[in-house]
XYZ file of C-alpha atoms in Angstrom:
166
model
C 63.238 160.924 75.505
C 64.136 159.949 79.088
C 62.828 163.130 80.667
C 62.442 166.813 80.354
C 63.347 169.473 82.910
C 61.769 172.910 82.583
C 62.641 175.812 84.854
C 60.651 178.835 85.795
C 63.353 181.090 84.181
C 62.430 179.827 80.739
C 65.240 177.324 80.568
C 65.176 173.596 80.116
C 66.977 170.344 79.372
C 65.851 167.252 77.536
C 67.645 163.995 78.291
C 67.584 161.414 75.544
C 69.007 158.123 74.522
C 69.847 157.608 70.835
C 68.252 159.682 68.146
C 69.699 161.964 65.563
C 71.902 164.386 67.477
C 71.661 167.433 65.250
C 67.790 167.142 65.177
C 67.708 166.831 68.980
C 69.969 169.848 69.420
C 67.741 171.942 67.062
C 64.489 170.758 68.545
C 64.192 173.213 71.433
C 64.146 176.327 69.261
C 63.004 175.069 65.864
C 60.526 172.522 67.350
C 58.798 175.421 69.088
C 58.767 177.398 65.910
C 57.304 174.494 63.903
C 54.618 173.750 66.524
C 53.719 177.449 66.737
C 53.500 177.605 62.929
C 51.368 174.484 62.718
C 49.014 175.766 65.397
C 48.688 179.136 63.625
C 47.977 177.494 60.332
C 45.386 175.116 61.785
C 43.656 178.077 63.537
C 43.446 180.167 60.341
C 42.635 177.382 57.844
C 40.194 175.080 59.630
C 37.055 175.281 61.812
C 38.210 172.641 64.302
C 39.387 175.201 66.890
C 37.600 173.708 69.888
C 38.833 170.224 69.073
C 42.378 171.404 68.563
C 42.444 173.323 71.813
C 41.197 170.314 73.694
C 43.574 167.947 71.877
C 46.583 170.196 72.732
C 45.445 170.152 76.318
C 45.234 166.377 76.425
C 48.614 165.988 74.686
C 50.243 168.508 77.041
C 48.993 166.632 80.087
C 50.116 163.303 78.691
C 53.596 164.536 77.774
C 53.804 166.176 81.242
C 52.893 162.912 83.006
C 55.246 160.874 80.927
C 58.363 163.095 80.687
C 58.409 166.270 82.763
C 60.348 165.832 86.050
C 60.868 169.397 87.318
C 58.301 170.868 89.744
C 57.950 174.054 87.726
C 57.481 172.208 84.442
C 55.134 169.596 85.929
C 52.948 172.194 87.600
C 52.808 174.352 84.421
C 52.122 171.422 82.108
C 49.282 170.085 84.142
C 47.655 173.414 84.928
C 47.953 174.694 81.386
C 46.731 171.388 79.974
C 43.671 171.347 82.278
C 43.144 175.063 81.429
C 43.070 174.415 77.707
C 40.554 171.581 78.105
C 38.298 173.737 80.307
C 38.628 176.682 77.830
C 37.493 174.468 74.915
C 34.558 173.193 76.883
C 33.438 176.624 78.142
C 34.132 179.095 75.363
C 33.014 179.494 71.763
C 34.764 178.276 68.621
C 35.745 181.943 67.857
C 37.354 182.264 71.329
C 39.281 179.030 70.712
C 40.379 180.327 67.287
C 41.744 183.516 68.912
C 43.493 181.505 71.595
C 45.132 179.194 69.036
C 46.300 182.184 66.964
C 47.732 183.766 70.138
C 49.610 180.560 71.056
C 50.859 180.058 67.500
C 52.049 183.642 67.091
C 53.516 183.774 70.536
C 55.481 180.509 70.061
C 56.746 181.588 66.651
C 57.794 185.069 67.668
C 59.265 184.060 70.977
C 61.639 181.639 69.147
C 63.125 184.533 67.146
C 63.577 186.621 70.313
C 64.990 183.699 72.317
C 67.529 182.769 69.616
C 68.663 186.351 69.409
C 68.999 186.656 73.188
C 70.536 183.197 73.819
C 72.727 182.790 70.761
C 73.503 186.084 69.087
C 73.665 188.591 71.902
C 75.738 186.320 74.195
C 77.669 183.097 73.898
C 76.555 180.364 76.277
C 79.198 177.669 76.304
C 76.709 174.724 76.952
C 73.955 175.858 74.673
C 72.417 173.700 72.020
C 73.905 175.960 69.328
C 77.408 175.532 70.815
C 77.009 171.795 70.928
C 75.819 171.674 67.291
C 78.596 174.102 66.246
C 81.104 171.853 67.934
C 79.741 168.864 66.037
C 79.818 170.750 62.719
C 83.177 172.510 63.418
C 81.524 175.974 63.032
C 81.200 179.026 65.328
C 78.206 178.853 67.624
C 77.130 182.343 66.478
C 76.935 180.982 62.926
C 74.646 178.220 63.998
C 72.591 180.694 66.024
C 72.368 183.021 63.041
C 71.302 180.164 60.746
C 68.534 179.254 63.246
C 67.618 182.946 63.545
C 67.173 183.478 59.787
C 65.436 180.177 59.354
C 62.992 181.209 62.121
C 62.454 184.551 60.496
C 61.844 182.926 57.117
C 59.374 180.340 58.419
C 57.514 182.871 60.483
C 57.260 185.202 57.470
C 56.046 182.420 55.164
C 53.431 181.266 57.764
C 52.129 184.850 58.390
C 52.000 185.469 54.610
C 50.073 182.174 54.183
C 47.588 183.034 56.944
C 46.929 186.473 55.558
C 46.517 185.359 51.880
C 44.842 182.105 52.756
C 47.277 180.104 50.589
């Protein structure tokens, strides 16, 4: 990763050198889904909530300092990271558990809505889906649809797992 640009309108761009192109193209949507799922699973299946909140804050600050170059992204990353650390230090384990569940659910559900809005409801010529579709010689709506159903499936499996405890 060379740098990451985040905008206040929920957009962004990650500039990289090398790597596996189809994974990089999928990382924006599906990476958010997998991180949200992991956070939700950790929140529901462990008692390390304060440590996890603090660790996410530290990682967020570190990634922001290393890679984020836009003013909006830099400000958000630093402030949210500091906020997470302060939250973990000043609130109970239960409050940290609720916060982690909220972050995990929000991240997972937002991916589904974002894919639908960006890739299924409209066709953006320079989107990650259009670039991956071009690489695979497929329509971009097909790639968006595959990501959408994958996101629905993973979210359903994670929610089912958190409810059943398995």
